[in-house]
Amino acid sequence: MSAPPGPPAIPAAELLIAGAFAVDLARPLAGAGGGVPAFAVADRRSGRRDLMALAVPPGLPARARALIGLVTPIDGLLTPVAHGPGPLAGGHPGERTSYVVCTAPPGPSLAAAPTAWPEGALLDHVLRPVARVLQVLGERGLTHRAIRPDNVFRAAPGQPVVLGAAWATPPALHQPAANEPPYVAMCLPAGRGDGSIADDIYALGVLLLTLSAGAPPLAGLDPAGVIRRKLELGSFEALAGETRLPALLADLLRGMLAEDPEHRPPPALLADPAAARARRVAARPPRRAQHPLRVGPIGVSGARALAHAIAGAPEAGLRALRTGAVDLWLRRDLGDTTLSMRLEETLRLRATDRGGEDSRAEALLLVRAVATLDPLAPVCWPGATVWPDGLGTALAAAQGEGAGRLHSGAEPAANQGGAANQGGAADPAAADPVRRLVSLVQAEAIAAWADARTARADPLAHRAEARQWRAWLQIQGPAGGVRRLVYALNPLLPCASPRLAGRAVAVLATLPAALNAVASPTPPAGDGPIDADTMAFIAARQEAGGSPGTDPGAGAERDPTQGSVPPLVQMEVLARLQARFHPAPLPGLARWLAAVAQPLTADWHNNGRRAEVVAQLTAAAEAGLIAPMLALLRDPSRRLDDERGFLAARLDVTRIDAALAAVETGGPDRAALARQWGQELAAGLGIAALAAVLGMAALG
């Protein structure tokens, strides 16, 4: 009986994710990925073809919490079903990335054919179905963060819409400034963080307004202009402008676009638009000054707009704070003495900061002043505005910006004792993107930010978080520093080591096999498979998994001549990983390690023992088992025997040298020694002659 046929071969243009999902890289799905390339997928097990694969942008992580929390699908949402590495479509040979497999859109996006929607269709086919999805997401502790016309789909007119995928990029990465609250839009695109469901409610409100008008609002303004307009007028007034809206929809949008996220209706309430309209919170309008205050080129009329202007022009803003111009304007023009007093307390804190007039203290003053003027604002550090939960993705994005790329060999000063950028450091705003964010972490800026907005943040929790981040930076050796921080904050960020030759390795379990695959058949001596990037990646993933020995090689310094991790440390780390994740032989990786460790055999003294060790090391490498190689090089009994033999031989040589030296010296000692040798020689010859005579007599 013949064996059953195996699975069909995978065409060259396809890759297999999670052993089941065949991705056809030759069939891109235009407009389906919500800002990232999408490709057709077929499930080899079930035969499903309503799937697509989203290519994660290289150097950025997929959303780990969403991939875990969406194992159970949600109706009305393109939910993920698997993820894994694969070749980068259109990239260089060998370049790889990660892919997220999820359900495909049922039809075109709403941006494909823009038109004005009637109120009834908006409520029945957009508001209610999206609100139900957001309610389930909120119950799971998740957010969407990518609600906009080109990422919302429908099968046909008259059908409810479906929210697109938002799992292959950092949250809100591709959101236009008009679709996000000002306190989100002002952040670095990769540093906006997961946010809250209230932020999704805001984006849904902008979507409804766009569909009602048939065109996106504020289309003629750049992002900075959109933010300023919202801060000066309020989001609803800025976005709606002169647009004529149905009364019910207008009331709903005023609530959904409220400046304070706590004033926006929850998703459950939006399922009944009439009830949501009745329960709209009437917020007090913000104070507006008759005479604007100029901060650099910008004139502002309110406290929130002032905070944004100071964050955007730190030098001019801090000058206005120090000269008292801001305090005078708050009291006289804005009439807010309470805010003025709080800001005065912030300025007093600046005087107590260490370092006198150093840039770090000035940057902390900026953070506190902006948070005092606008408690809704994110962490506004010079040159880097982020939400705390967006710092990790912002760092990952900054890695790829040329000079800030960490694995290029230029280690930011954070791993040089943890003392860089503390008092007298260069202006962070003038540094590269990575250094700006590193200086934010070193200063524990999120703790200062939380202290300035205690009504909306937990200062103790943020202080503990800030200290943990700084502790990762201060870990010495290749397992710490900026790399450790980046990998610790991004659970699905692939290892950036050039040793991996472009392979996307995001989890420890796949690292040994990936290194084995890229190993040369005849690896050269020199740097081994583990560099500083790989060591930091391993340490972060082990710590996240609660594994013992979370800092492999934490005390090991890199070789200053080669910048590499010591060979025995590499071997020890990879032996543990092989035992845990890949007990099968790894001959390529083992040969690579053997080549790197070969110079270590040179310090064996006995030529025979050295040859024996080299032969056994080569045999273990060919077998693909790393632990025996490590045991061989660290065998204490072998080492002791070799050392004892060496010491004994050296003692013999010393005695011989002493005797020869005595012979070479002149005087009585030398004569006495000569007489002694002569007498011994004569006696020996006499005995030999007597023995010869006796022998002849006996024979004779």
XYZ file of C-alpha atoms in Angstrom:
700
model
C 0.000 0.000 0.000
C 1.513 3.308 -1.051
C 2.048 6.117 1.421
C -0.472 8.969 1.395
C 0.613 11.964 -0.653
C 2.334 14.724 1.288
C 1.332 18.384 1.232
C 1.772 20.128 -2.100
C 5.096 21.819 -2.660
C 5.218 25.508 -1.877
C 5.832 27.619 -4.998
C 8.944 29.780 -5.027
C 6.899 32.944 -4.541
C 5.176 31.556 -1.440
C 6.208 31.238 2.172
C 4.622 29.200 4.926
C 3.651 30.840 8.225
C 3.032 28.686 11.310
C 3.228 25.558 9.180
C -0.182 26.163 7.607
C -0.634 29.586 6.017
C 0.829 29.836 2.513
C 1.558 33.466 1.640
C 1.630 34.246 -2.075
C 4.129 37.092 -2.393
C 3.290 37.329 -6.093
C -0.299 38.365 -5.273
C -0.290 41.703 -3.438
C -3.655 43.008 -2.247
C -3.731 46.717 -3.013
C -5.273 48.897 -0.319
C -6.030 46.015 2.038
C -3.210 46.404 4.569
C -4.074 49.714 6.162
C -0.724 51.263 5.289
C 1.474 48.153 4.981
C 1.886 45.675 2.085
C -0.668 42.846 2.097
C -0.559 39.513 0.241
C -3.020 36.719 -0.471
C -2.951 33.716 1.881
C -4.349 30.190 1.672
C -4.785 27.996 4.742
C -3.292 24.610 3.791
C -5.209 22.843 6.570
C -8.744 24.177 6.180
C -8.652 25.508 2.633
C -9.657 29.036 3.728
C -8.758 31.773 1.285
C -10.330 34.788 2.997
C -6.967 35.598 4.572
C -4.082 37.976 3.967
C -0.575 38.502 5.319
C 0.624 41.932 6.426
C 4.343 42.685 6.097
C 5.670 44.274 9.278
C 7.937 47.224 8.385
C 11.578 46.162 8.907
C 12.954 47.349 12.225
C 9.529 47.763 13.818
C 7.622 45.320 16.023
C 4.147 43.925 15.549
C 1.674 44.626 18.370
C 2.344 41.785 20.793
C -0.564 42.442 23.177
C -3.056 42.535 20.314
C -1.764 39.299 18.783
C -2.191 37.585 22.153
C -5.524 39.178 23.051
C -7.201 38.514 19.702
C -6.828 34.740 19.617
C -10.631 34.646 19.744
C -11.929 36.554 16.680
C -14.301 39.517 16.878
C -17.118 40.011 14.373
C -16.630 43.186 12.379
C -12.842 43.234 12.819
C -10.000 41.826 10.710
C -8.415 39.748 13.472
C -4.967 38.089 13.401
C -4.656 34.310 13.264
C -0.869 33.743 13.084
C 2.459 35.478 12.665
C 5.980 34.505 11.675
C 9.087 35.430 9.646
C 9.538 35.374 5.901
C 11.478 37.005 3.048
C 10.878 40.712 2.589
C 8.897 41.229 -0.605
C 10.868 43.512 -2.898
C 13.850 43.541 -0.518
C 17.447 42.500 -1.017
C 18.222 38.766 -1.311
C 18.255 37.249 2.158
C 16.462 40.220 3.735
C 13.547 39.079 5.873
C 10.777 40.532 7.986
C 7.783 39.383 10.022
C 4.282 38.774 8.694
C 0.933 38.900 10.468
C -1.756 36.659 8.967
C -5.303 37.923 9.491
C -8.701 37.894 7.845
C -8.897 39.797 4.568
C -11.279 42.705 3.889
C -14.716 41.752 2.552
C -14.583 44.524 -0.030
C -13.036 47.913 -0.833
C -12.234 50.544 1.764
C -14.484 53.531 2.362
C -11.773 55.750 0.864
C -12.009 53.954 -2.490
C -15.217 55.792 -3.469
C -15.684 58.856 -1.228
C -19.251 60.095 -1.065
C -21.543 61.804 1.433
C -23.469 59.314 3.580
C -26.984 59.886 4.919
C -27.405 60.004 8.691
C -29.327 56.736 8.906
C -26.632 54.776 7.097
C -23.949 56.314 9.298
C -25.729 55.262 12.477
C -26.764 51.776 11.345
C -23.824 50.701 9.204
C -20.889 52.567 10.793
C -21.503 53.796 14.337
C -23.266 50.786 15.836
C -21.096 47.984 14.353
C -17.836 49.801 15.136
C -19.012 50.615 18.666
C -19.694 46.912 19.265
C -16.156 46.039 18.136
C -14.647 48.729 20.374
C -16.650 47.468 23.329
C -15.184 43.965 22.960
C -11.685 45.363 22.449
C -12.053 47.436 25.594
C -13.206 44.414 27.576
C -10.010 42.633 26.504
C -7.836 45.585 27.468
C -6.988 46.378 23.838
C -7.343 49.301 21.457
C -7.545 49.565 17.668
C -5.796 52.886 16.914
C -6.153 52.832 13.137
C -9.738 53.941 12.420
C -9.726 56.022 9.241
C -11.485 55.776 5.848
C -8.759 53.754 4.099
C -8.763 51.134 6.883
C -12.524 50.574 7.183
C -14.155 48.224 4.648
C -17.570 46.956 3.571
C -18.710 44.131 1.349
C -21.353 46.171 -0.482
C -23.555 49.252 -0.035
C -26.087 48.688 2.718
C -23.766 46.319 4.605
C -22.151 47.095 7.995
C -18.543 48.180 7.866
C -15.593 46.101 9.074
C -12.609 47.595 10.895
C -9.299 46.896 9.184
C -6.160 45.368 10.650
C -3.952 47.413 12.958
C -1.543 44.768 14.240
C 1.540 44.965 12.003
C 2.742 48.445 13.025
C 3.025 50.466 16.228
C -0.336 51.931 17.321
C -1.590 54.933 15.317
C 1.589 54.981 13.199
C -0.281 55.934 10.010
C -3.043 58.038 11.545
C -3.343 61.573 10.088
C -3.225 64.439 12.583
C -6.882 65.229 11.886
C -7.966 61.749 13.014
C -6.247 61.855 16.414
C -6.645 64.053 19.498
C -4.015 66.815 19.677
C -2.250 65.106 22.579
C -1.666 62.076 20.310
C -1.028 63.809 16.988
C 1.834 65.861 18.472
C 3.842 62.698 19.300
C 6.442 60.950 17.186
C 4.433 58.689 14.834
C 5.941 55.544 16.374
C 5.652 56.898 19.927
C 1.893 57.353 20.249
C 1.331 54.261 22.369
C -1.704 52.021 22.721
C -3.793 54.833 24.172
C -7.329 54.104 25.303
C -10.672 53.239 23.792
C -11.534 56.924 24.189
C -8.922 57.639 21.507
C -10.658 55.151 19.205
C -13.977 56.884 19.937
C -12.380 60.159 18.827
C -11.132 58.580 15.581
C -14.578 57.083 14.987
C -16.065 60.555 15.399
C -13.711 61.938 12.757
C -14.661 59.039 10.462
C -18.372 59.831 10.857
C -17.719 63.507 10.151
C -15.672 62.635 7.054
C -18.359 60.319 5.681
C -21.139 62.805 6.395
C -19.297 65.608 4.590
C -17.972 63.364 1.821
C -14.418 64.694 2.283
C -11.751 64.689 5.008
C -11.681 67.749 7.276
C -8.789 70.235 7.394
C -7.324 68.704 4.250
C -5.436 71.887 3.369
C -3.435 72.126 6.608
C -0.170 70.479 7.561
C -0.112 68.395 10.782
C 1.221 71.276 12.896
C -1.520 73.548 11.581
C -4.190 70.923 12.324
C -2.991 70.585 15.922
C -2.854 74.353 16.508
C -6.330 74.823 15.075
C -7.785 72.118 17.324
C -6.091 73.545 20.409
C -7.281 77.070 19.694
C -10.874 76.293 18.654
C -11.583 72.860 20.111
C -11.694 69.658 18.071
C -15.352 69.741 17.056
C -15.301 73.387 15.975
C -11.994 72.971 14.166
C -13.037 69.824 12.292
C -16.673 70.606 11.557
C -16.116 74.218 10.589
C -18.971 75.318 8.344
C -20.092 71.756 7.547
C -23.867 71.341 7.902
C -24.551 68.270 10.028
C -27.829 66.610 11.073
C -28.739 67.633 14.620
C -28.429 64.147 16.129
C -25.073 63.516 14.468
C -23.756 66.933 15.498
C -24.622 66.282 19.145
C -22.992 62.846 19.000
C -19.835 64.263 17.448
C -19.519 66.980 20.085
C -19.327 64.230 22.678
C -17.088 61.892 20.682
C -14.655 64.721 19.880
C -14.542 66.099 23.427
C -11.098 67.363 24.408
C -11.062 65.402 27.651
C -11.124 61.646 26.957
C -13.136 61.125 30.133
C -15.971 63.164 28.600
C -16.342 60.956 25.517
C -19.139 58.377 25.515
C -18.103 54.740 26.038
C -18.725 52.243 23.208
C -21.665 50.605 24.994
C -23.490 53.928 25.102
C -22.942 54.573 21.392
C -24.946 51.456 20.547
C -27.977 53.627 21.365
C -27.275 57.003 19.695
C -30.299 58.692 21.257
C -29.134 57.729 24.757
C -25.594 58.818 23.971
C -26.916 62.176 22.805
C -28.896 62.652 25.991
C -25.949 61.834 28.262
C -23.406 64.100 26.584
C -21.152 65.795 29.140
C -21.234 69.568 28.890
C -17.601 70.583 29.365
C -16.712 74.088 30.472
C -15.218 76.029 27.550
C -11.520 76.760 27.999
C -10.347 80.252 28.883
C -9.217 82.383 25.964
C -7.124 85.526 26.223
C -7.984 88.618 24.232
C -4.314 89.347 23.634
C -2.258 86.388 22.384
C 1.159 85.546 23.786
C 3.917 85.004 21.252
C 6.226 82.025 21.713
C 8.741 82.195 18.904
C 6.741 82.665 15.680
C 3.477 81.377 17.181
C 0.801 83.462 18.900
C -1.387 81.562 21.391
C -4.628 82.429 23.164
C -5.120 79.478 25.549
C -3.174 77.401 28.052
C -3.182 74.192 25.983
C -2.028 76.038 22.870
C 0.699 77.646 24.997
C 1.861 74.224 26.186
C 2.071 72.986 22.594
C 3.975 76.088 21.493
C 6.519 75.682 24.314
C 6.967 71.995 23.442
C 7.504 72.850 19.772
C 9.977 75.687 20.433
C 11.726 74.737 23.701
C 14.340 77.488 23.648
C 11.859 80.312 23.102
C 9.327 78.728 25.450
C 11.763 78.295 28.330
C 12.976 81.860 27.841
C 9.397 83.113 28.159
C 8.991 81.061 31.337
C 12.198 82.331 32.948
C 11.580 85.990 32.124
C 8.117 85.909 33.695
C 6.304 86.665 30.428
C 4.203 83.504 30.727
C 3.288 84.184 34.361
C 2.242 87.756 33.583
C 0.137 86.631 30.605
C -1.590 83.889 32.620
C -2.555 86.330 35.379
C -3.389 89.456 33.392
C -4.641 88.235 29.999
C -5.922 84.719 30.672
C -7.097 85.475 34.208
C -5.994 82.080 35.569
C -4.111 82.764 38.802
C -4.434 79.132 39.933
C -2.571 77.894 36.880
C -0.020 80.664 37.333
C 0.688 79.542 40.902
C 1.110 75.920 39.831
C 3.535 76.978 37.125
C 5.469 79.074 39.639
C 5.900 75.954 41.787
C 7.255 74.145 38.728
C 9.849 76.877 38.229
C 10.915 76.523 41.857
C 11.509 72.810 41.260
C 13.905 73.790 38.460
C 16.067 75.641 40.977
C 16.450 72.468 43.061
C 17.499 70.227 40.149
C 21.108 69.075 40.158
C 23.511 70.509 37.647
C 22.739 74.219 37.820
C 22.126 75.457 34.269
C 22.674 72.109 32.572
C 20.501 71.013 29.669
C 19.072 68.055 31.581
C 17.487 70.326 34.190
C 16.186 72.583 31.428
C 14.650 69.604 29.653
C 12.954 68.454 32.869
C 11.579 71.968 33.319
C 10.108 71.721 29.823
C 8.440 68.389 30.682
C 6.941 69.731 33.920
C 5.843 73.068 32.466
C 4.023 71.507 29.501
C 2.307 68.940 31.748
C 1.265 71.713 34.159
C -0.186 73.901 31.413
C -1.903 70.950 29.685
C -2.468 67.835 31.827
C -3.614 66.003 28.669
C -0.216 66.443 27.000
C 2.279 63.580 26.537
C 5.909 63.613 27.690
C 7.393 66.581 25.817
C 11.174 66.173 25.874
C 13.332 68.368 23.610
C 13.199 66.795 20.179
C 11.106 63.791 21.264
C 7.441 63.804 22.268
C 6.033 60.403 23.253
C 3.548 58.649 25.483
C 5.264 56.410 28.044
C 3.842 53.239 26.484
C 5.131 54.395 23.097
C 8.763 54.834 24.115
C 9.781 51.317 23.086
C 8.378 51.570 19.565
C 9.786 55.101 19.210
C 13.242 53.752 20.081
C 12.823 50.894 17.610
C 11.908 53.361 14.857
C 14.812 55.641 15.781
C 17.230 52.712 15.429
C 16.697 52.735 11.680
C 17.350 56.433 11.182
C 20.932 56.322 9.953
C 23.234 57.733 12.615
C 21.114 56.355 15.402
C 21.276 52.760 14.231
C 22.573 50.810 17.209
C 24.171 47.825 15.534
C 26.347 50.056 13.359
C 28.940 49.931 16.123
C 28.372 53.379 17.663
C 27.041 52.628 21.119
C 25.200 55.598 22.653
C 26.829 56.772 25.844
C 24.175 55.145 28.011
C 26.227 51.957 28.279
C 29.362 53.778 29.373
C 28.716 53.683 33.083
C 25.258 55.212 32.833
C 26.630 58.696 33.433
C 26.227 60.275 30.047
C 23.912 63.216 29.483
C 23.744 63.974 33.182
C 24.869 67.463 33.940
C 26.818 69.289 31.306
C 25.757 66.975 28.498
C 25.103 68.241 25.019
C 21.628 69.490 24.171
C 19.507 66.349 23.578
C 17.528 68.122 20.846
C 20.708 68.467 18.798
C 21.578 64.771 19.059
C 20.413 61.858 16.928
C 16.956 60.331 17.545
C 18.215 57.464 19.706
C 20.217 59.761 21.966
C 17.244 62.069 22.483
C 15.146 59.193 23.739
C 18.026 57.768 25.775
C 18.506 61.099 27.527
C 14.778 61.087 28.349
C 15.180 57.691 30.020
C 18.364 58.652 31.863
C 16.640 61.695 33.345
C 13.617 59.602 34.428
C 11.484 62.179 32.631
C 8.270 60.157 32.816
C 8.445 60.343 36.613
C 8.670 64.146 36.448
C 5.811 64.175 33.923
C 3.598 62.036 36.179
C 4.381 64.201 39.222
C 3.103 67.242 37.306
C -0.249 65.588 36.446
C -1.113 63.525 39.509
C -4.845 63.726 38.763
C -4.346 61.769 35.522
C -1.338 59.536 36.238
C 0.023 57.241 38.923
C 3.325 58.849 39.990
C 4.512 55.801 41.942
C 3.902 53.409 39.049
C 5.590 55.710 36.535
C 8.565 56.296 38.848
C 9.061 52.541 39.218
C 8.806 52.170 35.445
C 11.325 54.979 34.879
C 13.813 53.385 37.272
C 13.477 50.006 35.573
C 14.197 51.575 32.191
C 17.248 53.354 33.556
C 18.449 50.159 35.236
C 18.435 48.374 31.863
C 20.525 51.185 30.417
C 23.069 50.918 33.222
C 23.689 47.168 32.927
C 27.353 46.789 32.033
C 28.632 44.485 29.341
C 27.075 43.361 26.065
C 23.790 42.266 27.698
C 22.861 45.803 28.746
C 22.656 49.357 27.519
C 20.371 50.795 24.876
C 19.986 47.496 23.067
C 18.683 45.828 26.208
C 16.138 48.615 26.703
C 14.907 48.399 23.105
C 14.408 44.633 23.163
C 12.864 44.662 26.644
C 10.243 47.219 25.599
C 9.442 45.504 22.272
C 8.603 41.810 22.801
C 8.209 41.091 19.076
C 11.066 43.215 17.733
C 13.399 41.017 15.641
C 17.041 40.858 16.635
C 18.978 43.491 14.678
C 22.307 41.650 14.692
C 24.056 41.620 11.301
C 25.169 38.075 12.176
C 21.636 36.926 11.279
C 22.041 38.143 7.690
C 18.614 39.770 7.542
C 16.630 36.935 9.124
C 13.709 38.058 11.285
C 14.227 36.363 14.666
C 11.844 37.744 17.278
C 11.686 34.846 19.762
C 14.472 32.898 21.462
C 13.236 29.510 20.283
C 14.161 30.279 16.667
C 17.565 31.856 17.317
C 19.782 28.707 17.385
C 18.378 27.361 14.112
C 18.684 30.786 12.455
C 22.355 31.100 13.426
C 22.955 27.553 12.219
C 21.353 28.404 8.867
C 23.562 31.441 8.237
C 26.801 29.743 9.357
C 29.445 29.337 6.664
C 30.558 25.761 5.845
C 34.117 26.909 6.591
C 33.667 29.632 9.218
C 36.624 31.963 9.724
C 38.231 32.638 13.073
C 37.412 35.984 14.663
C 34.019 37.266 15.701
C 31.568 34.528 16.573
C 27.822 34.124 16.120
C 26.924 36.262 19.157
C 27.551 39.999 19.181
C 26.285 42.695 21.541
C 22.923 42.920 19.751
C 22.337 39.192 20.084
C 23.421 39.148 23.729
C 21.031 41.976 24.649
C 18.245 40.264 22.688
C 18.789 36.984 24.560
C 18.891 38.703 27.953
C 15.679 40.645 27.307
C 13.765 37.621 26.023
C 14.927 35.429 28.920
C 13.883 38.078 31.434
C 10.477 38.459 29.806
C 10.020 34.687 29.957
C 11.025 34.494 33.611
C 13.970 32.219 32.829
C 16.864 31.833 35.247
C 20.108 33.506 34.325
C 18.441 36.515 32.775
C 21.704 38.331 32.079
C 23.932 35.996 30.052
C 27.430 37.387 30.053
C 26.360 40.404 32.099
C 29.809 40.614 33.648
C 31.700 39.834 30.452
C 33.422 42.720 28.778
C 33.761 42.784 25.034
C 37.168 42.282 23.475
C 38.417 45.871 23.007
C 40.338 44.897 19.871
C 37.450 43.165 18.108
C 34.329 44.402 19.874
C 33.180 40.803 20.274
C 31.744 38.732 23.105
C 34.326 36.294 24.605
C 34.191 32.875 22.877
C 33.461 30.848 26.024
C 30.585 33.191 26.923
C 29.128 32.713 23.435
C 29.504 28.964 23.755
C 27.872 28.874 27.201
C 24.863 30.945 26.099
C 24.279 28.915 22.943
C 24.709 25.610 24.792
C 21.852 26.640 27.099
C 19.671 27.698 24.178
C 20.336 24.463 22.298
C 19.453 22.384 25.356
C 16.234 24.325 25.889
C 14.928 24.954 22.386
C 16.819 22.868 19.820
C 18.248 19.577 21.117
C 18.885 18.409 17.554
C 22.436 18.837 16.182
C 23.496 22.270 14.932
C 26.687 21.460 13.013
C 26.977 24.792 11.226
C 26.701 26.791 14.431
C 28.995 24.382 16.301
C 31.693 24.663 13.616
C 31.390 28.448 13.808
C 31.945 28.330 17.568
C 34.843 25.894 17.179
C 36.583 28.253 14.758
C 36.161 31.152 17.174
C 37.376 29.049 20.118
C 40.376 27.600 18.266
C 42.814 30.244 19.623
C 41.898 29.165 23.169
C 43.684 25.848 22.595
C 46.989 27.651 22.078
C 47.501 28.057 25.828
C 47.701 24.278 26.349
C 51.366 23.493 27.143
C 51.610 19.849 26.170
C 51.635 19.407 22.405
C 50.057 15.985 22.658
C 47.269 17.158 24.909
C 46.695 20.219 22.691
C 46.349 18.053 19.603
C 43.967 15.770 21.483
C 41.781 18.726 22.576
C 41.683 20.153 19.038
C 40.682 16.769 17.630
C 37.927 16.293 20.207
C 36.687 19.881 19.688
C 36.475 19.285 15.943
C 34.620 16.006 16.456
C 32.100 17.623 18.824
C 31.553 20.436 16.329
C 30.887 17.975 13.516
C 28.348 16.269 15.789
C 26.599 19.642 16.198
C 26.472 19.543 20.011
C 27.670 22.672 21.790
C 27.590 21.541 25.438
C 30.365 18.904 24.979
C 32.526 21.551 23.307
C 32.106 23.850 26.284
C 32.808 21.016 28.740
C 35.969 20.108 26.838
C 37.385 23.629 26.933
C 36.452 24.105 30.577
C 37.469 20.612 31.830
C 39.283 21.409 35.130
C 40.981 18.003 35.460
C 42.504 18.226 31.976
C 43.638 21.739 32.674
C 45.159 20.693 36.013
C 47.053 17.769 34.469
C 48.407 20.007 31.734
C 49.442 22.640 34.261
C 51.123 20.069 36.540
C 53.056 18.593 33.646
C 54.137 22.054 32.595
C 55.301 22.932 36.123
C 57.242 19.646 36.455
C 58.955 20.191 33.124
C 59.770 23.763 34.046
C 61.326 22.545 37.346
C 63.516 20.052 35.474
C 64.646 22.742 33.090
C 65.471 24.982 36.030
C 67.670 22.303 37.635
C 69.513 21.632 34.383
C 70.042 25.335 33.837
C 71.475 25.652 37.344
C 73.902 22.778 36.779
C 75.090 24.190 33.482
C 75.545 27.562 35.034
C 77.719 26.019 37.770
C 79.932 24.321 35.183
C 80.393 27.539 33.287
C 81.532 29.462 36.379
C 85.326 29.458 37.086
C 87.402 29.020 40.364
C 87.732 26.301 43.013
C 84.140 25.196 42.693
C 84.630 24.439 39.058
C 87.967 22.569 39.775
C 86.408 20.547 42.569
C 83.537 19.620 40.331
C 86.004 18.603 37.610
C 88.054 16.468 40.042
C 84.830 14.803 41.235
C 83.797 13.994 37.671
C 87.381 12.748 36.883
C 87.500 10.457 39.903
C 84.090 9.055 39.060
C 85.191 8.487 35.473
C 88.468 6.746 36.493
C 86.685 4.509 38.951
C 84.206 3.567 36.307
C 86.940 2.706 33.774
C 88.861 0.610 36.362
C 85.829 -1.434 37.202
C 85.181 -1.993 33.528
C 88.800 -3.234 32.944
C 88.707 -5.613 35.933
C 85.444 -7.043 34.697
C 87.025 -7.665 31.295
C 90.067 -9.550 32.780
C 87.872 -11.734 34.951
C 85.755 -12.539 31.986
C 88.727 -13.648 29.857
C 90.086 -15.797 32.729
C 86.791 -17.523 33.050
C 86.701 -18.296 29.357
C 90.246 -19.342 29.252
